[in-house]
Tab-separated table of C-alpha atoms (C1' of nucleotides) in Angstrom:
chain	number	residue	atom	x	y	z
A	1	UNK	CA	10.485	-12.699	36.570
A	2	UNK	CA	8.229	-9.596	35.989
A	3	UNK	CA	5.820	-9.873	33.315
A	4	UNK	CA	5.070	-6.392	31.412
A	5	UNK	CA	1.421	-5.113	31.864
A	6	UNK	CA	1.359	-2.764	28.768
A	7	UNK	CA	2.141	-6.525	26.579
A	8	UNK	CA	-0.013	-8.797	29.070
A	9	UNK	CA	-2.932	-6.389	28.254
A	10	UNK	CA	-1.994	-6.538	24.303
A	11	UNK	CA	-1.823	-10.805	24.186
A	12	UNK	CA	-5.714	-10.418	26.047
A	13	UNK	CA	-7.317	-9.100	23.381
A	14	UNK	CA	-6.562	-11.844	20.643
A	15	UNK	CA	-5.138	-14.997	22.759
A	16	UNK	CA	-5.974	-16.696	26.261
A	17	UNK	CA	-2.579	-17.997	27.937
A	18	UNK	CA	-2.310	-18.885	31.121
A	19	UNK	CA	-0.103	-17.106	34.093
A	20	UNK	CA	2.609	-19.692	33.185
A	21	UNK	CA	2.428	-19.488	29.429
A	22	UNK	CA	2.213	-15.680	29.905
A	23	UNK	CA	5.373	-15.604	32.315
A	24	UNK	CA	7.254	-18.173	29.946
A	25	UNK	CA	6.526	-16.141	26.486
A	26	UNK	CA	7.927	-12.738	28.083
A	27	UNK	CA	11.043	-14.876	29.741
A	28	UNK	CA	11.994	-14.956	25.549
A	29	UNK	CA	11.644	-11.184	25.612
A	30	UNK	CA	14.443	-8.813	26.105
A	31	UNK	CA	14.535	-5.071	26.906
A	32	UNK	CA	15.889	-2.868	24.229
A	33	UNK	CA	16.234	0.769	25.258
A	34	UNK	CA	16.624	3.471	21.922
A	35	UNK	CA	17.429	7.254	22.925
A	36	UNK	CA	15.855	9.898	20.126
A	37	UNK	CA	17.996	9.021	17.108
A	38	UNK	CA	19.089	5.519	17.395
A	39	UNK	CA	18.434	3.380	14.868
A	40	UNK	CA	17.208	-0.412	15.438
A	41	UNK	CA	18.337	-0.931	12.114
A	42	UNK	CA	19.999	0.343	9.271
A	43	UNK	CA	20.075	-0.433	5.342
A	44	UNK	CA	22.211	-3.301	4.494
A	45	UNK	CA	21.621	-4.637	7.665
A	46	UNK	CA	19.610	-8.042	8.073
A	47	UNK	CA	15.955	-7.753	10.663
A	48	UNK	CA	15.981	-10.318	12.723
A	49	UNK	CA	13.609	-9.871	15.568
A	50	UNK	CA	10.098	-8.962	15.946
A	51	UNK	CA	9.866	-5.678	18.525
A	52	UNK	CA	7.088	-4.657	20.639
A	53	UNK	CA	6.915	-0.758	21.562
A	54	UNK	CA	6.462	-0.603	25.080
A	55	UNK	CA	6.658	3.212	25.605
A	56	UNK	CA	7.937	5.728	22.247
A	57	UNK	CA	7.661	5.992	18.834
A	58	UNK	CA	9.685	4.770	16.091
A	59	UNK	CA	9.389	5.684	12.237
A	60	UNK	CA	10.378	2.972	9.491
A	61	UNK	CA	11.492	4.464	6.486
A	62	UNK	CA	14.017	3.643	3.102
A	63	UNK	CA	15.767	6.473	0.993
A	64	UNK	CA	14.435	7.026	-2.194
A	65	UNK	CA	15.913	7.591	-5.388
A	66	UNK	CA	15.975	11.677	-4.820
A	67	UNK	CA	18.072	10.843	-1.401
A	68	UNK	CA	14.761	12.033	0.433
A	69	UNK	CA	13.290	9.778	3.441
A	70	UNK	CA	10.218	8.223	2.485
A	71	UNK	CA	8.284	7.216	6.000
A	72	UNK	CA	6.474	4.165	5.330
A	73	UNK	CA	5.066	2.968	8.756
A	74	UNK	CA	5.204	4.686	12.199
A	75	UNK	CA	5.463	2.385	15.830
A	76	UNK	CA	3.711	3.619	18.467
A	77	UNK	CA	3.100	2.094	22.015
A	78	UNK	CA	1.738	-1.541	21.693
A	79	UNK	CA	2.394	-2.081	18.528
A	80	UNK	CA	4.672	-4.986	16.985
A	81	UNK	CA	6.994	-3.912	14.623
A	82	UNK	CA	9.152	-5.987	12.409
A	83	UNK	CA	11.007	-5.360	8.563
A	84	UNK	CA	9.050	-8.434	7.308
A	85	UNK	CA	10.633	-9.068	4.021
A	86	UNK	CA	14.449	-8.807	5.887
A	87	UNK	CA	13.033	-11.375	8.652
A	88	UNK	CA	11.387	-13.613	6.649
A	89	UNK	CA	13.777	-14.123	3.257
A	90	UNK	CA	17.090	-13.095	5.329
A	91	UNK	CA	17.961	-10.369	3.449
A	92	UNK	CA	19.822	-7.213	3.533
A	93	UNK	CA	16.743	-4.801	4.323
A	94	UNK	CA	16.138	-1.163	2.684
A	95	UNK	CA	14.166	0.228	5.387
A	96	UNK	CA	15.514	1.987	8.580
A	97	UNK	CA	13.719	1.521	11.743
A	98	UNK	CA	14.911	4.892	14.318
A	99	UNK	CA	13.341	6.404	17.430
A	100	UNK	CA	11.718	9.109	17.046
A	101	UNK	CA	12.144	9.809	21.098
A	102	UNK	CA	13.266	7.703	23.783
A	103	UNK	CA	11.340	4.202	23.322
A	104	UNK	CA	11.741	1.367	25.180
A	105	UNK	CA	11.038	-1.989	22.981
A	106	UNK	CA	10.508	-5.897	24.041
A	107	UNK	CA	12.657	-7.439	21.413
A	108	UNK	CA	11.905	-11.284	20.463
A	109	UNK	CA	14.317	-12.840	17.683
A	110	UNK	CA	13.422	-15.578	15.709
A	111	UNK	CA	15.366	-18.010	17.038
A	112	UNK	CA	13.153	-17.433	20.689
A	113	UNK	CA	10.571	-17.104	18.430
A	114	UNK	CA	10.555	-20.638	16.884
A	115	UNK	CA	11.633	-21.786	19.966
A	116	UNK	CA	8.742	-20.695	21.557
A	117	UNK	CA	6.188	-22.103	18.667
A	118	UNK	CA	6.973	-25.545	19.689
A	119	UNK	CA	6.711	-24.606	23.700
A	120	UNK	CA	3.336	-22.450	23.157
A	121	UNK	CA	1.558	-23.428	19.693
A	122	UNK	CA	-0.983	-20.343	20.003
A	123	UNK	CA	1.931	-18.316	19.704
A	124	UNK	CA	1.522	-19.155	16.043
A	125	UNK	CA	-2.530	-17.619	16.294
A	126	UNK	CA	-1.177	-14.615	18.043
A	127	UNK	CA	1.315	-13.625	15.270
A	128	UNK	CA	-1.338	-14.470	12.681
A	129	UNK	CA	-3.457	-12.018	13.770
A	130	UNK	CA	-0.809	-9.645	14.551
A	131	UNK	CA	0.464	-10.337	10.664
A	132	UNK	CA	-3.326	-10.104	9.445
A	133	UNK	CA	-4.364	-6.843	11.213
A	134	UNK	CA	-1.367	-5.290	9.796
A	135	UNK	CA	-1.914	-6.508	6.066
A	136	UNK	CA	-5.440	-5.205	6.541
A	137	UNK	CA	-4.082	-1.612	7.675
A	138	UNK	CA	-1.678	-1.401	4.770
A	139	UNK	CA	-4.364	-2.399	1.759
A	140	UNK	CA	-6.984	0.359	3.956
A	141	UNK	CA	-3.757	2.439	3.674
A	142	UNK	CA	-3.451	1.651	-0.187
A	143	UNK	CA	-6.946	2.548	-0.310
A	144	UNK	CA	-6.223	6.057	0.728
A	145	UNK	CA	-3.518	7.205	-0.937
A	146	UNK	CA	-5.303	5.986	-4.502
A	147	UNK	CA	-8.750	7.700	-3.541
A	148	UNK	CA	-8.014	10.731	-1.995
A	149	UNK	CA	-6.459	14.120	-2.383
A	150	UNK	CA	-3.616	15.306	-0.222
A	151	UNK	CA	-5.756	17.548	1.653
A	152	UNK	CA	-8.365	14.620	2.269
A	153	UNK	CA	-5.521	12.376	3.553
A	154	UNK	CA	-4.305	14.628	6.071
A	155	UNK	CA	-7.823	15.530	7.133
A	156	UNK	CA	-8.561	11.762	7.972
A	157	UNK	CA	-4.992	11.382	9.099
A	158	UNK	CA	-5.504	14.212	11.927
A	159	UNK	CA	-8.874	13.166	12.534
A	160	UNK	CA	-7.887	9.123	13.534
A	161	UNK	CA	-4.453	9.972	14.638
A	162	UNK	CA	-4.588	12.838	17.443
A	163	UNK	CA	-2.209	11.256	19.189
A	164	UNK	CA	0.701	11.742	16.149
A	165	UNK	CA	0.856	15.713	15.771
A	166	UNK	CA	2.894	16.395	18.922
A	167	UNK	CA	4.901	13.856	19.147
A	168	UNK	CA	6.466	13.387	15.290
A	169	UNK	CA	7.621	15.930	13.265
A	170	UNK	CA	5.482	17.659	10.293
A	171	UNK	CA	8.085	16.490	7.858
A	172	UNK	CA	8.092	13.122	8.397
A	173	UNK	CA	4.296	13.203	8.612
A	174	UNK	CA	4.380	14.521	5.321
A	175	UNK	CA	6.713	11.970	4.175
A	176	UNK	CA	4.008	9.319	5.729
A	177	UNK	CA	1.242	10.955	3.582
A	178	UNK	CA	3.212	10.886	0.210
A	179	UNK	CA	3.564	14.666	0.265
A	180	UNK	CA	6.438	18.052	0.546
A	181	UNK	CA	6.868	19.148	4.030
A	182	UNK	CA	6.243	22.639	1.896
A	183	UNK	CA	2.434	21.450	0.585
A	184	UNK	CA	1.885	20.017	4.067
A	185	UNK	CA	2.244	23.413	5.537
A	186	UNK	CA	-0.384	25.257	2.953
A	187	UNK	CA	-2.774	22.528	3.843
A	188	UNK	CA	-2.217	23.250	7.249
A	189	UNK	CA	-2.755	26.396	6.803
A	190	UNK	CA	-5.664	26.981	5.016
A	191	UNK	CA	-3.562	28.124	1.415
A	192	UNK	CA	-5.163	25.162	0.032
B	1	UNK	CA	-10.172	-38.510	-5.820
B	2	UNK	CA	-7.816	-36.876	-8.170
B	3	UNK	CA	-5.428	-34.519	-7.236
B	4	UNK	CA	-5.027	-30.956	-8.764
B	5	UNK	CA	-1.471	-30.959	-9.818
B	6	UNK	CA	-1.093	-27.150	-9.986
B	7	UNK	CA	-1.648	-26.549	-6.490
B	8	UNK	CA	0.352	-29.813	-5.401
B	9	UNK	CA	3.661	-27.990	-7.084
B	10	UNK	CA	2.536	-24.836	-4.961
B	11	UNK	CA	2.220	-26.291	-1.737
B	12	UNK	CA	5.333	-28.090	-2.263
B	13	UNK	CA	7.284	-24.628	-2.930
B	14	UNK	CA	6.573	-23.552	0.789
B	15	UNK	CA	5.830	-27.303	3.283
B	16	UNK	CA	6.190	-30.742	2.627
B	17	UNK	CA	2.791	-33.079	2.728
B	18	UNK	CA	2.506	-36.464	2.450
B	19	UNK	CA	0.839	-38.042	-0.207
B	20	UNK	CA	-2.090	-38.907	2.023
B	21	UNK	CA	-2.018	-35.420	3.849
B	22	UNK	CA	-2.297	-33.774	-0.133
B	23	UNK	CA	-5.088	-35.434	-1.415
B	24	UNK	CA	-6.946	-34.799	2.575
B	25	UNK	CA	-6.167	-30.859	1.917
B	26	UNK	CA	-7.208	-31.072	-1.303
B	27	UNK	CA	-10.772	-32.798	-0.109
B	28	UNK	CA	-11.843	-29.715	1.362
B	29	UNK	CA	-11.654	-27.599	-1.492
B	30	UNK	CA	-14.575	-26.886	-4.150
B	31	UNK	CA	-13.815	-26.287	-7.841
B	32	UNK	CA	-15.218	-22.735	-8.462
B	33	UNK	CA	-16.021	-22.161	-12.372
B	34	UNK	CA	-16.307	-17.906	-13.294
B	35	UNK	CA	-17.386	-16.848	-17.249
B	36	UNK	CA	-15.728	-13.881	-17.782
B	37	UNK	CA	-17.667	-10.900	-16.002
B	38	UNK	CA	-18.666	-13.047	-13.446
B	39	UNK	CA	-18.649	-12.073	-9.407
B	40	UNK	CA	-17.064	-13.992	-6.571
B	41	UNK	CA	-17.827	-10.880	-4.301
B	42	UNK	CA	-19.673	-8.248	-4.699
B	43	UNK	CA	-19.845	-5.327	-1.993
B	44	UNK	CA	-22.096	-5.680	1.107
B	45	UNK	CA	-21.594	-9.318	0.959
B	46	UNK	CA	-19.287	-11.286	3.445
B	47	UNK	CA	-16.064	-12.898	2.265
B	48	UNK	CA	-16.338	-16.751	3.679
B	49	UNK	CA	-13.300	-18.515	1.736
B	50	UNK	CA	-10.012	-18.494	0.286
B	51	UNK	CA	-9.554	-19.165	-3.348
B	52	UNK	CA	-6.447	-20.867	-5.822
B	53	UNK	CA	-6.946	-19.462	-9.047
B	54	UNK	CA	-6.096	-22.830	-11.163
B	55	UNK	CA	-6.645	-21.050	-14.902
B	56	UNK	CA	-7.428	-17.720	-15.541
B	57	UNK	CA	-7.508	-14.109	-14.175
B	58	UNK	CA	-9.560	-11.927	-11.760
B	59	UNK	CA	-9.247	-8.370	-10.371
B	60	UNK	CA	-10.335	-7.180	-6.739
B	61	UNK	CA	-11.847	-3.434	-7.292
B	62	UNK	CA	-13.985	-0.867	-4.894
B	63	UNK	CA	-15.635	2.075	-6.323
B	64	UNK	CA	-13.957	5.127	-5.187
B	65	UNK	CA	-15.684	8.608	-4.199
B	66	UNK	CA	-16.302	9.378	-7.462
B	67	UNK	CA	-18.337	6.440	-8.938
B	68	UNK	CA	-14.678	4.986	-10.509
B	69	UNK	CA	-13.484	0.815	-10.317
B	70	UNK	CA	-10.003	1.304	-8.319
B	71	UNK	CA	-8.512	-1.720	-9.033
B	72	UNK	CA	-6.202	-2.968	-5.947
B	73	UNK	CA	-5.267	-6.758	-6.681
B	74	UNK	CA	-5.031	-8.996	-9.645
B	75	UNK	CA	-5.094	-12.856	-9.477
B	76	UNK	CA	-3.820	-14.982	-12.150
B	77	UNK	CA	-2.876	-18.235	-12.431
B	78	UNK	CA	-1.476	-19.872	-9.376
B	79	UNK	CA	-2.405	-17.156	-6.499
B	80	UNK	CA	-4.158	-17.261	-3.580
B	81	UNK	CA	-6.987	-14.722	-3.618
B	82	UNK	CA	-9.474	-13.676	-1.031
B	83	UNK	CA	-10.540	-10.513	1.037
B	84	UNK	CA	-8.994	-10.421	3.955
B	85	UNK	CA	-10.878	-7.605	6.103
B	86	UNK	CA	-14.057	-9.427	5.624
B	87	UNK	CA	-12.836	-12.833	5.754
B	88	UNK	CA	-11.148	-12.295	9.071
B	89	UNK	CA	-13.345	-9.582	10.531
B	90	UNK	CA	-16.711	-11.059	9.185
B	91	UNK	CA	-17.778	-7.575	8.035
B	92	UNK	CA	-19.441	-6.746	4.272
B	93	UNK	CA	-16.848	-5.957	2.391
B	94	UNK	CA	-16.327	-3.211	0.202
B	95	UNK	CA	-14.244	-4.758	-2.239
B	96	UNK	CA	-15.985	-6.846	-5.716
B	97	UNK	CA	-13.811	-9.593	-7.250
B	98	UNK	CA	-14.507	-10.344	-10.805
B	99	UNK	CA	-13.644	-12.469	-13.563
B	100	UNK	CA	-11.728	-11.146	-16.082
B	101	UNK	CA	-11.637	-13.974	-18.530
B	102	UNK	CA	-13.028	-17.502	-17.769
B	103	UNK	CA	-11.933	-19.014	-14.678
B	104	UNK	CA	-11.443	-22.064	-12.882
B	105	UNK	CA	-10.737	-21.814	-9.030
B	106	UNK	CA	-10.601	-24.196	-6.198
B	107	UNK	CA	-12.332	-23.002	-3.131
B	108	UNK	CA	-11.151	-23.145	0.682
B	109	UNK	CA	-14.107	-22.016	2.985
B	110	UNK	CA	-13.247	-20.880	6.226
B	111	UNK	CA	-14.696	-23.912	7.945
B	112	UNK	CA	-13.221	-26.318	6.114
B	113	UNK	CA	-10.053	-24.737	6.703
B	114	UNK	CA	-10.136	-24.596	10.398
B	115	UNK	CA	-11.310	-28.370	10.239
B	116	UNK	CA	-8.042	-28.830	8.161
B	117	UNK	CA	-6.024	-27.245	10.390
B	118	UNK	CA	-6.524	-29.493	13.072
B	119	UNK	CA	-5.683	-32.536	11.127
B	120	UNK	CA	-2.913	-31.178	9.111
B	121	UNK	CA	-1.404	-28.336	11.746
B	122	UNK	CA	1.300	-27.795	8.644
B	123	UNK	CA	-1.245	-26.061	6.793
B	124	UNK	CA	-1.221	-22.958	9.463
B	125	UNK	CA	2.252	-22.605	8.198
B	126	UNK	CA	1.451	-22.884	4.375
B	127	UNK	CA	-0.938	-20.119	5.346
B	128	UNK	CA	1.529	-17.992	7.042
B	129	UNK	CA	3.994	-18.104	4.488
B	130	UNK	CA	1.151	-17.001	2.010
B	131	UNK	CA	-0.172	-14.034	4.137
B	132	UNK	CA	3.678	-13.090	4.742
B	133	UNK	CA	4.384	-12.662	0.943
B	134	UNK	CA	1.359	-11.093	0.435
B	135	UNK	CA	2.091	-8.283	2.479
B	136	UNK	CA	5.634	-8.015	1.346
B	137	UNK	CA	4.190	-7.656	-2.110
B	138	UNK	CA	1.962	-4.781	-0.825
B	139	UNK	CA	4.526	-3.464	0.927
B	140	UNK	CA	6.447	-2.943	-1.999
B	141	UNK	CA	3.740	-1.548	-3.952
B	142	UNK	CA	3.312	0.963	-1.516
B	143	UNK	CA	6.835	1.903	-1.700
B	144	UNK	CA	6.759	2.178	-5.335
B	145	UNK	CA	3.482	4.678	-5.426
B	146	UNK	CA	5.242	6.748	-3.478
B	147	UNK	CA	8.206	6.929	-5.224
B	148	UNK	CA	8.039	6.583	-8.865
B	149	UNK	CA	6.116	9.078	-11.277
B	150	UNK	CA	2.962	7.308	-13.575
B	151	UNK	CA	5.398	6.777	-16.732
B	152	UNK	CA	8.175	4.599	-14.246
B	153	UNK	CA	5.754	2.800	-12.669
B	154	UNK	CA	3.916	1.699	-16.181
B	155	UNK	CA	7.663	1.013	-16.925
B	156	UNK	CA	8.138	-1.763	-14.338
B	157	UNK	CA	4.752	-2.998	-14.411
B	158	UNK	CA	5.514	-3.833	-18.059
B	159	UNK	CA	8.788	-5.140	-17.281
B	160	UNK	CA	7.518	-7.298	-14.324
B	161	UNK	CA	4.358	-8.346	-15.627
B	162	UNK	CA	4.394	-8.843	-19.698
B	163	UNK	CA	1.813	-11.121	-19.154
B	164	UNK	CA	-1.304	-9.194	-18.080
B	165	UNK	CA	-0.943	-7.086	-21.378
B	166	UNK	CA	-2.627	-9.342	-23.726
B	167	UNK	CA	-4.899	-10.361	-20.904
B	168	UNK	CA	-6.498	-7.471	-19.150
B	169	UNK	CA	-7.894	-4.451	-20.648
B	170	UNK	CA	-5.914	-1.406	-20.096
B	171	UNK	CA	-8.267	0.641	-18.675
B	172	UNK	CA	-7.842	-1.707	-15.850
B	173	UNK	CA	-4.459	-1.642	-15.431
B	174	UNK	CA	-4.139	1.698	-15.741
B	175	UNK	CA	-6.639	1.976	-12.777
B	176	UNK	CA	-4.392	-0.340	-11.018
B	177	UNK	CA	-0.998	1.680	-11.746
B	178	UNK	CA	-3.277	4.757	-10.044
B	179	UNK	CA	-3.385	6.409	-13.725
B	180	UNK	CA	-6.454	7.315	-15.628
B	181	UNK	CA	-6.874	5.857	-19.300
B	182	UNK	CA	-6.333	8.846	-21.125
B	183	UNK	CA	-3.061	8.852	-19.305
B	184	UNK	CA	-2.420	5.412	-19.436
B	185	UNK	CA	-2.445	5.841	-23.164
B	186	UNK	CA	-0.516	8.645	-23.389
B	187	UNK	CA	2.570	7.364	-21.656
B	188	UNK	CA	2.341	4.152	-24.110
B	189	UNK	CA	2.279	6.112	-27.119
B	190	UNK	CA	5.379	8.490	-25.822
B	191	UNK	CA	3.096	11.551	-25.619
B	192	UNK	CA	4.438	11.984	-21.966
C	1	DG	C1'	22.915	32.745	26.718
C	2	DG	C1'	24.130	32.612	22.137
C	3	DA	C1'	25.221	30.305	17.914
C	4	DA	C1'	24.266	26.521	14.962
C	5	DA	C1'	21.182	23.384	13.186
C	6	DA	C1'	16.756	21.786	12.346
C	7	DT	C1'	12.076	22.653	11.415
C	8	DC	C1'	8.450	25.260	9.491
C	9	DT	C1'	6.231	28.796	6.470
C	10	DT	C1'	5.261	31.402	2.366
C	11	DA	C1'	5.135	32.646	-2.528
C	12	DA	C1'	6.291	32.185	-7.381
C	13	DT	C1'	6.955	29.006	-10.886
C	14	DC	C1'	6.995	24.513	-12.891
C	15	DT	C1'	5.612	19.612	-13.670
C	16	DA	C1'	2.718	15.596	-13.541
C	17	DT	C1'	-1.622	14.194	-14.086
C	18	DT	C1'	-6.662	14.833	-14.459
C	19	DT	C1'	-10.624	16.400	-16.810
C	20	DC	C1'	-13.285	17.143	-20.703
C	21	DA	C1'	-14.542	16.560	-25.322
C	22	DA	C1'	-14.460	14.277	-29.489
C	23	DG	C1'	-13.670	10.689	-32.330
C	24	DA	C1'	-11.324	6.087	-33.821
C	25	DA	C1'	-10.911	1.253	-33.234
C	26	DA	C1'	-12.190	-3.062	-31.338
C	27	DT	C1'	-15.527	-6.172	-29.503
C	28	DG	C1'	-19.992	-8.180	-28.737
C	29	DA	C1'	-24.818	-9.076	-29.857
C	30	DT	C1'	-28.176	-10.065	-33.166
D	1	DA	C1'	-23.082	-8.031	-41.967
D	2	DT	C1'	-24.603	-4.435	-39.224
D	3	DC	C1'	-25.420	-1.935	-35.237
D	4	DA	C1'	-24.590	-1.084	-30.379
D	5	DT	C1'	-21.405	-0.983	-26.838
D	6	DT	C1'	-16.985	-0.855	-24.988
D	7	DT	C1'	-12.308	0.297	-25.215
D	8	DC	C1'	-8.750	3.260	-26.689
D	9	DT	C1'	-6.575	7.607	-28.434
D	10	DT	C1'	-5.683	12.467	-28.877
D	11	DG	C1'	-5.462	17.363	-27.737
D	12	DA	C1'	-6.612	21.439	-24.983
D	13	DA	C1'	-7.432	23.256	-20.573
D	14	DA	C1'	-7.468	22.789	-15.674
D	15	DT	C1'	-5.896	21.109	-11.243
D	16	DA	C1'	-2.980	19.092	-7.619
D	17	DG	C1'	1.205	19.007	-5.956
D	18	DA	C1'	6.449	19.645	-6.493
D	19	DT	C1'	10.319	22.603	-6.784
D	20	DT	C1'	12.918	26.512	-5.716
D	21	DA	C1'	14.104	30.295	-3.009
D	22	DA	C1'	14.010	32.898	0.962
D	23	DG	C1'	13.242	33.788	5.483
D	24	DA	C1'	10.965	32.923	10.222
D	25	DT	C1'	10.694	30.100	14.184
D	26	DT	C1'	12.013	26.499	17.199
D	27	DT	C1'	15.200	23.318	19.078
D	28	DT	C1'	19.703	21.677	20.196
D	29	DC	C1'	24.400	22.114	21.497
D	30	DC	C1'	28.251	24.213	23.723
DNA sequence: GGAAAATCTTAATCTATTTCAAGAAATGAT
DNA sequence: ATCATTTCTTGAAATAGATTAAGATTTTCC
């Protein structure tokens, strides 16, 4: 069974498993292939798999109270994405998860996943980490939005994030930085 | 050695220890007395441990661009506190945690707790669990800057939270709602 | 290729919140 | 008890960003 480079590469970095441990953790994995527009989930649906983006982008938002989308988290490749509080408490989740282009996604539910606890412990370090980076990105994200201006935001957001502009939509990268898709555009250009 | 009964009831929310295995955890962690005012952290200084607030309250603050204490985190009674960048990353933090009234917590140095995970491996999983619900609980903080205005979000703070009125000083929370004080105040006396 | 839909831009006006200033009330130190 | 310090309140003015409206541009669908 072929083992996928793009997630080989991504367990490296944080976790040493051998060929054998490598080949058995991606036999759990299955592909899931999203065109532009499908949705992973929906609200009122329950989460119950952890995804890896092999090649896309994905944008997890919820509808708020005005009916607008509020974009909460993007998914670009190598990055895990989950709806934690869904997965974890088994609940009906708020948040959509939809392709923002064609992506193509390692899926690993949580029964594989607990299965595979008890055949490869460190599995338990590698989601650790995985859960602790992204805690650490959300309270530096927190961070942001209560020190700076929306100007500021989307000057450090262009700045660290090249790779977004072409690929997502101004309006939902408004949405991401708590903003209009109208004030977005002055700060683009230069009205503000 | 006796047994802190507080944090027995936690840990018994979340995994199930043995008598023996409880009173080994609880051998690796230091009581931790703070007057009010005192630091645990200050910024530039690494974060080594994780802390169980037994009695009392603390806040977790940086100073923002312009010289003002953003509070991000409160811990009262019963929490797990710590600072997770610098814990995990070993970098000087940027964030101060501070008493604000006397208190008593027990503390869980990093060492200690990767001894204690190899002779309880259940612990890993009380840690999970704790991690997991912390960022669910930032998670919907997020969501609820970005989508409620200053007065709704004092609203449900006061709804969800009576308890930190009589206990923290409102300039504080107002810092932590992302409000100034002369805002704050406004909002409580209807002026808004 | 053309029409429909979606995305983006711009300007005027409005709202939410901050800033500044001043003073009142509460708390802490002696 | 008194004074100093900190916390809280209030009002006016300013600022940041939202809302509304209208139209331009780009993308998608047939």
């Amino acid at each position: 069974m072929k083992v996928n480079n793009n997630l080989s590469s991504y367990i490296k970095r944080y976790i040493e498993l051998t060929e054998e441990e490598n080949e058995l953790f991606q036999s759990f994995l299955k592909n899931t292939v999203l065109k532009k527009g499908d949705f992973l989930l929906k609200a009122g649906q329950t989460c119950t798999a952890k995804y890896f983006v092999v090649k896309g982008c994905v944008r997890l938002y919820y509808i708020d109270g005005k009916g607008n989308e509020q974009i909460i988290h993007f998914g670009l490749d190598n990055w895990w994405i989950t709806e934690y509080d869904s997965l974890i408490n088994k609940n009906p989740s708020n948040i959509y998860i939809q392709a923002i282009e064609d992506t193509l996604l390692l899926t690993l539910n949580q029964t594989s996943f607990e299965k595979l606890t008890l055949e490869i412990p460190k599995i338990n370090t590698l989601f650790r980490i995985i859960m602790e980076k992204t805690f650490i990105a959300s309270q530096r994200r927190l961070e942001y939005m209560l020190s700076y201006s929306g100007k500021e935001l989307y000057q450090k957001f262009v700045s660290q994030n090249p790779e977004f502009l072409q690929r997502v939509p101004q309006y939902v990268i408004a949405s991401y930085l708590g903003m209009t898709p109208e004030f977005y555009s002055k700060i683009r250009s230069n009205t503000i």
